[in-house]
């Protein structure tokens, strides 16, 4: 199955720079203002970004997913495999699951900022919405329309205009997120999505049956 290749060298410049290059004078582009104003001499700080994790810290198996909110194969995984994985293993205390964002483009970065705006308690619910509605909010590829679509999705998830303005105008966090993603991808040798670390071993996209077998084999006797 063909998967998109993530940004490699210079990824931070490619992701953030593409947003910075836009004309931000229009009010409808308020989503981008904070990122545009983030061009400062302050170095990005990947350590400022927290992992988003669900499931018991005492779970015997740890899974980390690397995925992009604009990746169709990631959306397919979250539609077909994620519900079963969550019900059978995460909700039952057998697996602790960490989601790490990958950024192919500025739209995936914006979606990440929306998902994180609600904090860890709302992150996975908003992430589900982003994947469920991926075709809708990415339709057309126009940055202004995508920005507005993401704001609407955030409000549907219970975020207020004030919350969205604060989160989406936080250019420093945008830069930190890209630095965090690049550091994680390099450390874990991630070059496509979705990718998974199951107890530290890397795997590519797979069916639920295949993932279930790996998890069951990793369970303590």
JSON list of C-alpha atoms in Angstrom, two decimals:
[
{"chain": "A", "resi": 1, "resn": "UNK", "atom": "CA", "xyz": [0.00, 0.00, 0.00]},
{"chain": "A", "resi": 2, "resn": "UNK", "atom": "CA", "xyz": [1.47, 3.28, -1.08]},
{"chain": "A", "resi": 3, "resn": "UNK", "atom": "CA", "xyz": [1.91, 5.88, 1.66]},
{"chain": "A", "resi": 4, "resn": "UNK", "atom": "CA", "xyz": [2.89, 9.50, 1.53]},
{"chain": "A", "resi": 5, "resn": "UNK", "atom": "CA", "xyz": [6.49, 10.32, 2.32]},
{"chain": "A", "resi": 6, "resn": "UNK", "atom": "CA", "xyz": [6.92, 12.76, 5.16]},
{"chain": "A", "resi": 7, "resn": "UNK", "atom": "CA", "xyz": [9.04, 15.88, 5.05]},
{"chain": "A", "resi": 8, "resn": "UNK", "atom": "CA", "xyz": [12.69, 15.29, 5.78]},
{"chain": "A", "resi": 9, "resn": "UNK", "atom": "CA", "xyz": [15.55, 17.80, 5.81]},
{"chain": "A", "resi": 10, "resn": "UNK", "atom": "CA", "xyz": [14.32, 21.33, 6.24]},
{"chain": "A", "resi": 11, "resn": "UNK", "atom": "CA", "xyz": [10.84, 20.17, 7.10]},
{"chain": "A", "resi": 12, "resn": "UNK", "atom": "CA", "xyz": [10.28, 22.94, 9.61]},
{"chain": "A", "resi": 13, "resn": "UNK", "atom": "CA", "xyz": [11.03, 25.57, 7.00]},
{"chain": "A", "resi": 14, "resn": "UNK", "atom": "CA", "xyz": [8.80, 23.86, 4.45]},
{"chain": "A", "resi": 15, "resn": "UNK", "atom": "CA", "xyz": [5.83, 23.52, 6.80]},
{"chain": "A", "resi": 16, "resn": "UNK", "atom": "CA", "xyz": [6.03, 26.84, 8.59]},
{"chain": "A", "resi": 17, "resn": "UNK", "atom": "CA", "xyz": [7.51, 28.79, 5.73]},
{"chain": "A", "resi": 18, "resn": "UNK", "atom": "CA", "xyz": [4.63, 27.95, 3.44]},
{"chain": "A", "resi": 19, "resn": "UNK", "atom": "CA", "xyz": [2.25, 29.47, 5.96]},
{"chain": "A", "resi": 20, "resn": "UNK", "atom": "CA", "xyz": [4.45, 32.49, 6.52]},
{"chain": "A", "resi": 21, "resn": "UNK", "atom": "CA", "xyz": [4.46, 33.25, 2.80]},
{"chain": "A", "resi": 22, "resn": "UNK", "atom": "CA", "xyz": [0.71, 33.85, 2.66]},
{"chain": "A", "resi": 23, "resn": "UNK", "atom": "CA", "xyz": [-0.96, 37.24, 2.62]},
{"chain": "A", "resi": 24, "resn": "UNK", "atom": "CA", "xyz": [-2.39, 37.36, 6.13]},
{"chain": "A", "resi": 25, "resn": "UNK", "atom": "CA", "xyz": [-4.18, 40.70, 6.00]},
{"chain": "A", "resi": 26, "resn": "UNK", "atom": "CA", "xyz": [-7.60, 39.16, 5.46]},
{"chain": "A", "resi": 27, "resn": "UNK", "atom": "CA", "xyz": [-9.60, 38.53, 8.68]},
{"chain": "A", "resi": 28, "resn": "UNK", "atom": "CA", "xyz": [-10.56, 35.10, 7.35]},
{"chain": "A", "resi": 29, "resn": "UNK", "atom": "CA", "xyz": [-6.91, 34.12, 7.58]},
{"chain": "A", "resi": 30, "resn": "UNK", "atom": "CA", "xyz": [-6.69, 34.86, 11.30]},
{"chain": "A", "resi": 31, "resn": "UNK", "atom": "CA", "xyz": [-5.71, 31.20, 11.79]},
{"chain": "A", "resi": 32, "resn": "UNK", "atom": "CA", "xyz": [-2.36, 32.00, 10.24]},
{"chain": "A", "resi": 33, "resn": "UNK", "atom": "CA", "xyz": [-1.56, 35.25, 12.01]},
{"chain": "A", "resi": 34, "resn": "UNK", "atom": "CA", "xyz": [0.17, 33.70, 15.00]},
{"chain": "A", "resi": 35, "resn": "UNK", "atom": "CA", "xyz": [2.36, 31.53, 12.80]},
{"chain": "A", "resi": 36, "resn": "UNK", "atom": "CA", "xyz": [3.31, 34.54, 10.71]},
{"chain": "A", "resi": 37, "resn": "UNK", "atom": "CA", "xyz": [4.25, 36.51, 13.80]},
{"chain": "A", "resi": 38, "resn": "UNK", "atom": "CA", "xyz": [6.33, 33.59, 15.08]},
{"chain": "A", "resi": 39, "resn": "UNK", "atom": "CA", "xyz": [9.32, 34.48, 12.94]},
{"chain": "A", "resi": 40, "resn": "UNK", "atom": "CA", "xyz": [11.55, 35.40, 15.85]},
{"chain": "A", "resi": 41, "resn": "UNK", "atom": "CA", "xyz": [15.09, 34.62, 16.94]},
{"chain": "A", "resi": 42, "resn": "UNK", "atom": "CA", "xyz": [13.81, 32.34, 19.72]},
{"chain": "A", "resi": 43, "resn": "UNK", "atom": "CA", "xyz": [14.90, 28.75, 19.02]},
{"chain": "A", "resi": 44, "resn": "UNK", "atom": "CA", "xyz": [12.19, 26.11, 18.74]},
{"chain": "A", "resi": 45, "resn": "UNK", "atom": "CA", "xyz": [11.88, 23.90, 21.80]},
{"chain": "A", "resi": 46, "resn": "UNK", "atom": "CA", "xyz": [10.68, 20.33, 21.08]},
{"chain": "A", "resi": 47, "resn": "UNK", "atom": "CA", "xyz": [10.66, 19.55, 24.81]},
{"chain": "A", "resi": 48, "resn": "UNK", "atom": "CA", "xyz": [7.80, 22.02, 25.25]},
{"chain": "A", "resi": 49, "resn": "UNK", "atom": "CA", "xyz": [5.44, 19.63, 23.44]},
{"chain": "A", "resi": 50, "resn": "UNK", "atom": "CA", "xyz": [3.74, 16.85, 25.38]},
{"chain": "A", "resi": 51, "resn": "UNK", "atom": "CA", "xyz": [2.84, 13.43, 24.00]},
{"chain": "A", "resi": 52, "resn": "UNK", "atom": "CA", "xyz": [-0.87, 12.71, 23.74]},
{"chain": "A", "resi": 53, "resn": "UNK", "atom": "CA", "xyz": [-1.48, 9.39, 25.46]},
{"chain": "A", "resi": 54, "resn": "UNK", "atom": "CA", "xyz": [-4.54, 7.31, 26.28]},
{"chain": "A", "resi": 55, "resn": "UNK", "atom": "CA", "xyz": [-4.78, 4.17, 28.37]},
{"chain": "A", "resi": 56, "resn": "UNK", "atom": "CA", "xyz": [-3.32, 2.92, 31.62]},
{"chain": "A", "resi": 57, "resn": "UNK", "atom": "CA", "xyz": [0.27, 3.81, 32.41]},
{"chain": "A", "resi": 58, "resn": "UNK", "atom": "CA", "xyz": [0.53, 0.29, 33.84]},
{"chain": "A", "resi": 59, "resn": "UNK", "atom": "CA", "xyz": [-0.54, -1.37, 30.59]},
{"chain": "A", "resi": 60, "resn": "UNK", "atom": "CA", "xyz": [1.89, -4.18, 29.66]},
{"chain": "A", "resi": 61, "resn": "UNK", "atom": "CA", "xyz": [2.09, -3.15, 25.99]},
{"chain": "A", "resi": 62, "resn": "UNK", "atom": "CA", "xyz": [2.96, 0.33, 24.73]},
{"chain": "A", "resi": 63, "resn": "UNK", "atom": "CA", "xyz": [2.03, 1.49, 21.23]},
{"chain": "A", "resi": 64, "resn": "UNK", "atom": "CA", "xyz": [3.03, 4.74, 19.57]},
{"chain": "A", "resi": 65, "resn": "UNK", "atom": "CA", "xyz": [1.40, 5.74, 16.30]},
{"chain": "A", "resi": 66, "resn": "UNK", "atom": "CA", "xyz": [2.98, 8.22, 13.91]},
{"chain": "A", "resi": 67, "resn": "UNK", "atom": "CA", "xyz": [0.30, 9.71, 11.70]},
{"chain": "A", "resi": 68, "resn": "UNK", "atom": "CA", "xyz": [-0.81, 12.81, 9.83]},
{"chain": "A", "resi": 69, "resn": "UNK", "atom": "CA", "xyz": [-4.29, 14.29, 9.95]},
{"chain": "A", "resi": 70, "resn": "UNK", "atom": "CA", "xyz": [-4.06, 14.80, 6.16]},
{"chain": "A", "resi": 71, "resn": "UNK", "atom": "CA", "xyz": [-2.99, 11.21, 5.41]},
{"chain": "A", "resi": 72, "resn": "UNK", "atom": "CA", "xyz": [-5.81, 9.12, 3.82]},
{"chain": "A", "resi": 73, "resn": "UNK", "atom": "CA", "xyz": [-4.28, 5.82, 4.98]},
{"chain": "A", "resi": 74, "resn": "UNK", "atom": "CA", "xyz": [-4.17, 7.18, 8.53]},
{"chain": "A", "resi": 75, "resn": "UNK", "atom": "CA", "xyz": [-7.86, 8.07, 8.24]},
{"chain": "A", "resi": 76, "resn": "UNK", "atom": "CA", "xyz": [-8.55, 4.53, 7.05]},
{"chain": "A", "resi": 77, "resn": "UNK", "atom": "CA", "xyz": [-6.68, 3.07, 10.01]},
{"chain": "A", "resi": 78, "resn": "UNK", "atom": "CA", "xyz": [-8.67, 5.23, 12.43]},
{"chain": "A", "resi": 79, "resn": "UNK", "atom": "CA", "xyz": [-11.90, 4.20, 10.74]},
{"chain": "A", "resi": 80, "resn": "UNK", "atom": "CA", "xyz": [-11.29, 0.46, 10.57]},
{"chain": "A", "resi": 81, "resn": "UNK", "atom": "CA", "xyz": [-8.68, -0.53, 13.18]},
{"chain": "A", "resi": 82, "resn": "UNK", "atom": "CA", "xyz": [-8.70, 2.16, 15.88]},
{"chain": "A", "resi": 83, "resn": "UNK", "atom": "CA", "xyz": [-12.23, 1.44, 17.28]},
{"chain": "A", "resi": 84, "resn": "UNK", "atom": "CA", "xyz": [-11.41, -2.25, 17.78]},
{"chain": "A", "resi": 85, "resn": "UNK", "atom": "CA", "xyz": [-7.97, -1.54, 19.20]},
{"chain": "A", "resi": 86, "resn": "UNK", "atom": "CA", "xyz": [-9.41, 0.95, 21.66]},
{"chain": "A", "resi": 87, "resn": "UNK", "atom": "CA", "xyz": [-12.27, -1.31, 22.77]},
{"chain": "A", "resi": 88, "resn": "UNK", "atom": "CA", "xyz": [-10.27, -4.53, 23.06]},
{"chain": "A", "resi": 89, "resn": "UNK", "atom": "CA", "xyz": [-6.96, -3.31, 24.42]},
{"chain": "A", "resi": 90, "resn": "UNK", "atom": "CA", "xyz": [-6.84, 0.36, 25.46]},
{"chain": "A", "resi": 91, "resn": "UNK", "atom": "CA", "xyz": [-10.12, 0.53, 27.37]},
{"chain": "A", "resi": 92, "resn": "UNK", "atom": "CA", "xyz": [-9.34, -2.78, 29.07]},
{"chain": "A", "resi": 93, "resn": "UNK", "atom": "CA", "xyz": [-5.97, -1.62, 30.40]},
{"chain": "A", "resi": 94, "resn": "UNK", "atom": "CA", "xyz": [-3.85, -3.87, 28.19]},
{"chain": "A", "resi": 95, "resn": "UNK", "atom": "CA", "xyz": [-2.35, -1.17, 25.95]},
{"chain": "A", "resi": 96, "resn": "UNK", "atom": "CA", "xyz": [-1.20, 2.36, 26.52]},
{"chain": "A", "resi": 97, "resn": "UNK", "atom": "CA", "xyz": [-1.42, 4.27, 23.24]},
{"chain": "A", "resi": 98, "resn": "UNK", "atom": "CA", "xyz": [0.49, 7.40, 22.25]},
{"chain": "A", "resi": 99, "resn": "UNK", "atom": "CA", "xyz": [-0.32, 9.44, 19.16]},
{"chain": "A", "resi": 100, "resn": "UNK", "atom": "CA", "xyz": [2.45, 11.50, 17.57]},
{"chain": "A", "resi": 101, "resn": "UNK", "atom": "CA", "xyz": [1.65, 13.88, 14.76]},
{"chain": "A", "resi": 102, "resn": "UNK", "atom": "CA", "xyz": [3.57, 13.99, 11.50]},
{"chain": "A", "resi": 103, "resn": "UNK", "atom": "CA", "xyz": [3.37, 17.04, 9.24]},
{"chain": "A", "resi": 104, "resn": "UNK", "atom": "CA", "xyz": [3.36, 16.61, 5.48]},
{"chain": "A", "resi": 105, "resn": "UNK", "atom": "CA", "xyz": [1.98, 20.10, 5.02]},
{"chain": "A", "resi": 106, "resn": "UNK", "atom": "CA", "xyz": [0.69, 23.18, 6.83]},
{"chain": "A", "resi": 107, "resn": "UNK", "atom": "CA", "xyz": [-2.85, 21.80, 6.92]},
{"chain": "A", "resi": 108, "resn": "UNK", "atom": "CA", "xyz": [-1.78, 18.86, 9.05]},
{"chain": "A", "resi": 109, "resn": "UNK", "atom": "CA", "xyz": [-0.04, 21.28, 11.39]},
{"chain": "A", "resi": 110, "resn": "UNK", "atom": "CA", "xyz": [-3.16, 23.43, 11.70]},
{"chain": "A", "resi": 111, "resn": "UNK", "atom": "CA", "xyz": [-5.26, 20.32, 12.41]},
{"chain": "A", "resi": 112, "resn": "UNK", "atom": "CA", "xyz": [-2.81, 19.31, 15.11]},
{"chain": "A", "resi": 113, "resn": "UNK", "atom": "CA", "xyz": [-3.14, 22.73, 16.74]},
{"chain": "A", "resi": 114, "resn": "UNK", "atom": "CA", "xyz": [-6.93, 22.32, 16.71]},
{"chain": "A", "resi": 115, "resn": "UNK", "atom": "CA", "xyz": [-6.75, 18.85, 18.27]},
{"chain": "A", "resi": 116, "resn": "UNK", "atom": "CA", "xyz": [-4.36, 20.00, 20.97]},
{"chain": "A", "resi": 117, "resn": "UNK", "atom": "CA", "xyz": [-6.39, 23.09, 21.75]},
{"chain": "A", "resi": 118, "resn": "UNK", "atom": "CA", "xyz": [-8.75, 21.09, 23.93]},
{"chain": "A", "resi": 119, "resn": "UNK", "atom": "CA", "xyz": [-5.95, 19.54, 25.97]},
{"chain": "A", "resi": 120, "resn": "UNK", "atom": "CA", "xyz": [-5.28, 15.85, 26.51]},
{"chain": "A", "resi": 121, "resn": "UNK", "atom": "CA", "xyz": [-8.85, 15.18, 27.68]},
{"chain": "A", "resi": 122, "resn": "UNK", "atom": "CA", "xyz": [-10.31, 16.27, 24.33]},
{"chain": "A", "resi": 123, "resn": "UNK", "atom": "CA", "xyz": [-7.45, 15.42, 22.00]},
{"chain": "A", "resi": 124, "resn": "UNK", "atom": "CA", "xyz": [-8.50, 11.95, 20.93]},
{"chain": "A", "resi": 125, "resn": "UNK", "atom": "CA", "xyz": [-12.13, 12.94, 20.46]},
{"chain": "A", "resi": 126, "resn": "UNK", "atom": "CA", "xyz": [-11.13, 15.84, 18.22]},
{"chain": "A", "resi": 127, "resn": "UNK", "atom": "CA", "xyz": [-8.65, 13.59, 16.41]},
{"chain": "A", "resi": 128, "resn": "UNK", "atom": "CA", "xyz": [-11.51, 11.18, 15.64]},
{"chain": "A", "resi": 129, "resn": "UNK", "atom": "CA", "xyz": [-13.51, 14.08, 14.19]},
{"chain": "A", "resi": 130, "resn": "UNK", "atom": "CA", "xyz": [-10.57, 15.24, 12.06]},
{"chain": "A", "resi": 131, "resn": "UNK", "atom": "CA", "xyz": [-10.21, 11.78, 10.56]},
{"chain": "A", "resi": 132, "resn": "UNK", "atom": "CA", "xyz": [-13.96, 11.19, 10.16]},
{"chain": "A", "resi": 133, "resn": "UNK", "atom": "CA", "xyz": [-14.34, 14.51, 8.33]},
{"chain": "A", "resi": 134, "resn": "UNK", "atom": "CA", "xyz": [-10.95, 14.54, 6.59]},
{"chain": "A", "resi": 135, "resn": "UNK", "atom": "CA", "xyz": [-12.38, 14.72, 3.07]},
{"chain": "A", "resi": 136, "resn": "UNK", "atom": "CA", "xyz": [-14.72, 17.53, 4.05]},
{"chain": "A", "resi": 137, "resn": "UNK", "atom": "CA", "xyz": [-12.31, 19.90, 5.79]},
{"chain": "A", "resi": 138, "resn": "UNK", "atom": "CA", "xyz": [-9.50, 19.35, 3.27]},
{"chain": "A", "resi": 139, "resn": "UNK", "atom": "CA", "xyz": [-11.77, 19.67, 0.23]},
{"chain": "A", "resi": 140, "resn": "UNK", "atom": "CA", "xyz": [-10.55, 22.03, -2.47]},
{"chain": "A", "resi": 141, "resn": "UNK", "atom": "CA", "xyz": [-7.15, 22.69, -0.96]},
{"chain": "A", "resi": 142, "resn": "UNK", "atom": "CA", "xyz": [-7.77, 26.42, -0.49]},
{"chain": "A", "resi": 143, "resn": "UNK", "atom": "CA", "xyz": [-5.92, 27.56, 2.66]},
{"chain": "A", "resi": 144, "resn": "UNK", "atom": "CA", "xyz": [-8.55, 30.11, 3.72]},
{"chain": "A", "resi": 145, "resn": "UNK", "atom": "CA", "xyz": [-11.39, 27.58, 3.35]},
{"chain": "A", "resi": 146, "resn": "UNK", "atom": "CA", "xyz": [-9.46, 24.87, 5.17]},
{"chain": "A", "resi": 147, "resn": "UNK", "atom": "CA", "xyz": [-8.69, 27.30, 7.98]},
{"chain": "A", "resi": 148, "resn": "UNK", "atom": "CA", "xyz": [-12.39, 28.12, 8.36]},
{"chain": "A", "resi": 149, "resn": "UNK", "atom": "CA", "xyz": [-13.37, 24.44, 8.12]},
{"chain": "A", "resi": 150, "resn": "UNK", "atom": "CA", "xyz": [-10.99, 23.63, 10.94]},
{"chain": "A", "resi": 151, "resn": "UNK", "atom": "CA", "xyz": [-12.36, 26.43, 13.10]},
{"chain": "A", "resi": 152, "resn": "UNK", "atom": "CA", "xyz": [-15.90, 25.12, 12.53]},
{"chain": "A", "resi": 153, "resn": "UNK", "atom": "CA", "xyz": [-14.81, 21.61, 13.45]},
{"chain": "A", "resi": 154, "resn": "UNK", "atom": "CA", "xyz": [-13.17, 22.92, 16.60]},
{"chain": "A", "resi": 155, "resn": "UNK", "atom": "CA", "xyz": [-16.34, 24.73, 17.60]},
{"chain": "A", "resi": 156, "resn": "UNK", "atom": "CA", "xyz": [-18.35, 21.57, 16.98]},
{"chain": "A", "resi": 157, "resn": "UNK", "atom": "CA", "xyz": [-16.01, 19.86, 19.44]},
{"chain": "A", "resi": 158, "resn": "UNK", "atom": "CA", "xyz": [-16.84, 22.46, 22.07]},
{"chain": "A", "resi": 159, "resn": "UNK", "atom": "CA", "xyz": [-13.96, 24.88, 21.64]},
{"chain": "A", "resi": 160, "resn": "UNK", "atom": "CA", "xyz": [-14.85, 28.55, 21.89]},
{"chain": "A", "resi": 161, "resn": "UNK", "atom": "CA", "xyz": [-13.72, 31.32, 19.56]},
{"chain": "A", "resi": 162, "resn": "UNK", "atom": "CA", "xyz": [-11.50, 32.61, 22.34]},
{"chain": "A", "resi": 163, "resn": "UNK", "atom": "CA", "xyz": [-9.86, 29.22, 22.82]},
{"chain": "A", "resi": 164, "resn": "UNK", "atom": "CA", "xyz": [-9.32, 28.82, 19.09]},
{"chain": "A", "resi": 165, "resn": "UNK", "atom": "CA", "xyz": [-7.87, 32.29, 18.72]},
{"chain": "A", "resi": 166, "resn": "UNK", "atom": "CA", "xyz": [-5.41, 31.64, 21.54]},
{"chain": "A", "resi": 167, "resn": "UNK", "atom": "CA", "xyz": [-4.32, 28.24, 20.23]},
{"chain": "A", "resi": 168, "resn": "UNK", "atom": "CA", "xyz": [-4.15, 29.05, 16.56]},
{"chain": "A", "resi": 169, "resn": "UNK", "atom": "CA", "xyz": [-2.33, 32.34, 16.99]},
{"chain": "A", "resi": 170, "resn": "UNK", "atom": "CA", "xyz": [0.37, 30.68, 19.08]},
{"chain": "A", "resi": 171, "resn": "UNK", "atom": "CA", "xyz": [3.21, 30.76, 16.58]},
{"chain": "A", "resi": 172, "resn": "UNK", "atom": "CA", "xyz": [5.80, 29.63, 19.11]},
{"chain": "A", "resi": 173, "resn": "UNK", "atom": "CA", "xyz": [3.87, 26.42, 19.68]},
{"chain": "A", "resi": 174, "resn": "UNK", "atom": "CA", "xyz": [3.60, 25.91, 15.92]},
{"chain": "A", "resi": 175, "resn": "UNK", "atom": "CA", "xyz": [7.37, 26.09, 15.61]},
{"chain": "A", "resi": 176, "resn": "UNK", "atom": "CA", "xyz": [7.84, 23.81, 18.62]},
{"chain": "A", "resi": 177, "resn": "UNK", "atom": "CA", "xyz": [5.44, 21.25, 17.15]},
{"chain": "A", "resi": 178, "resn": "UNK", "atom": "CA", "xyz": [7.40, 21.04, 13.91]},
{"chain": "A", "resi": 179, "resn": "UNK", "atom": "CA", "xyz": [10.72, 20.73, 15.77]},
{"chain": "A", "resi": 180, "resn": "UNK", "atom": "CA", "xyz": [9.15, 18.05, 18.02]},
{"chain": "A", "resi": 181, "resn": "UNK", "atom": "CA", "xyz": [7.86, 16.10, 15.03]},
{"chain": "A", "resi": 182, "resn": "UNK", "atom": "CA", "xyz": [11.23, 16.22, 13.30]},
{"chain": "A", "resi": 183, "resn": "UNK", "atom": "CA", "xyz": [13.09, 15.10, 16.43]},
{"chain": "A", "resi": 184, "resn": "UNK", "atom": "CA", "xyz": [10.68, 12.18, 16.96]},
{"chain": "A", "resi": 185, "resn": "UNK", "atom": "CA", "xyz": [10.78, 11.10, 13.32]},
{"chain": "A", "resi": 186, "resn": "UNK", "atom": "CA", "xyz": [14.57, 11.11, 13.31]},
{"chain": "A", "resi": 187, "resn": "UNK", "atom": "CA", "xyz": [14.87, 9.27, 16.63]},
{"chain": "A", "resi": 188, "resn": "UNK", "atom": "CA", "xyz": [12.45, 6.52, 15.59]},
{"chain": "A", "resi": 189, "resn": "UNK", "atom": "CA", "xyz": [13.42, 6.41, 11.88]},
{"chain": "A", "resi": 190, "resn": "UNK", "atom": "CA", "xyz": [9.92, 7.29, 10.71]},
{"chain": "A", "resi": 191, "resn": "UNK", "atom": "CA", "xyz": [9.63, 7.86, 6.96]},
{"chain": "A", "resi": 192, "resn": "UNK", "atom": "CA", "xyz": [5.97, 7.19, 6.18]},
{"chain": "A", "resi": 193, "resn": "UNK", "atom": "CA", "xyz": [2.55, 7.09, 7.82]},
{"chain": "A", "resi": 194, "resn": "UNK", "atom": "CA", "xyz": [0.92, 5.46, 9.52]},
{"chain": "A", "resi": 195, "resn": "UNK", "atom": "CA", "xyz": [3.82, 3.82, 11.34]},
{"chain": "A", "resi": 196, "resn": "UNK", "atom": "CA", "xyz": [3.72, 2.15, 14.73]},
{"chain": "A", "resi": 197, "resn": "UNK", "atom": "CA", "xyz": [6.11, 1.35, 17.52]},
{"chain": "A", "resi": 198, "resn": "UNK", "atom": "CA", "xyz": [4.85, -1.64, 19.48]},
{"chain": "A", "resi": 199, "resn": "UNK", "atom": "CA", "xyz": [7.03, -2.10, 22.55]},
{"chain": "A", "resi": 200, "resn": "UNK", "atom": "CA", "xyz": [9.79, -0.29, 20.66]},
{"chain": "A", "resi": 201, "resn": "UNK", "atom": "CA", "xyz": [9.65, -2.29, 17.42]},
{"chain": "A", "resi": 202, "resn": "UNK", "atom": "CA", "xyz": [8.65, -0.40, 14.28]},
{"chain": "A", "resi": 203, "resn": "UNK", "atom": "CA", "xyz": [5.84, -1.60, 12.02]},
{"chain": "A", "resi": 204, "resn": "UNK", "atom": "CA", "xyz": [4.12, -0.16, 8.98]},
{"chain": "A", "resi": 205, "resn": "UNK", "atom": "CA", "xyz": [0.38, 0.07, 8.36]},
{"chain": "A", "resi": 206, "resn": "UNK", "atom": "CA", "xyz": [-1.48, -3.14, 9.07]},
{"chain": "A", "resi": 207, "resn": "UNK", "atom": "CA", "xyz": [-4.87, -4.74, 9.55]},
{"chain": "A", "resi": 208, "resn": "UNK", "atom": "CA", "xyz": [-6.47, -5.18, 12.95]},
{"chain": "A", "resi": 209, "resn": "UNK", "atom": "CA", "xyz": [-5.86, -8.95, 12.77]},
{"chain": "A", "resi": 210, "resn": "UNK", "atom": "CA", "xyz": [-2.14, -8.41, 12.25]},
{"chain": "A", "resi": 211, "resn": "UNK", "atom": "CA", "xyz": [-1.89, -5.84, 15.03]},
{"chain": "A", "resi": 212, "resn": "UNK", "atom": "CA", "xyz": [-3.88, -8.02, 17.39]},
{"chain": "A", "resi": 213, "resn": "UNK", "atom": "CA", "xyz": [-1.46, -10.91, 16.85]},
{"chain": "A", "resi": 214, "resn": "UNK", "atom": "CA", "xyz": [1.56, -8.69, 17.59]},
{"chain": "A", "resi": 215, "resn": "UNK", "atom": "CA", "xyz": [-0.08, -7.34, 20.74]},
{"chain": "A", "resi": 216, "resn": "UNK", "atom": "CA", "xyz": [-1.15, -10.76, 21.96]},
{"chain": "A", "resi": 217, "resn": "UNK", "atom": "CA", "xyz": [2.35, -12.15, 21.39]},
{"chain": "A", "resi": 218, "resn": "UNK", "atom": "CA", "xyz": [3.76, -9.23, 23.41]},
{"chain": "A", "resi": 219, "resn": "UNK", "atom": "CA", "xyz": [1.48, -9.84, 26.39]},
{"chain": "A", "resi": 220, "resn": "UNK", "atom": "CA", "xyz": [3.11, -11.28, 29.48]},
{"chain": "A", "resi": 221, "resn": "UNK", "atom": "CA", "xyz": [2.39, -14.94, 30.11]}
]
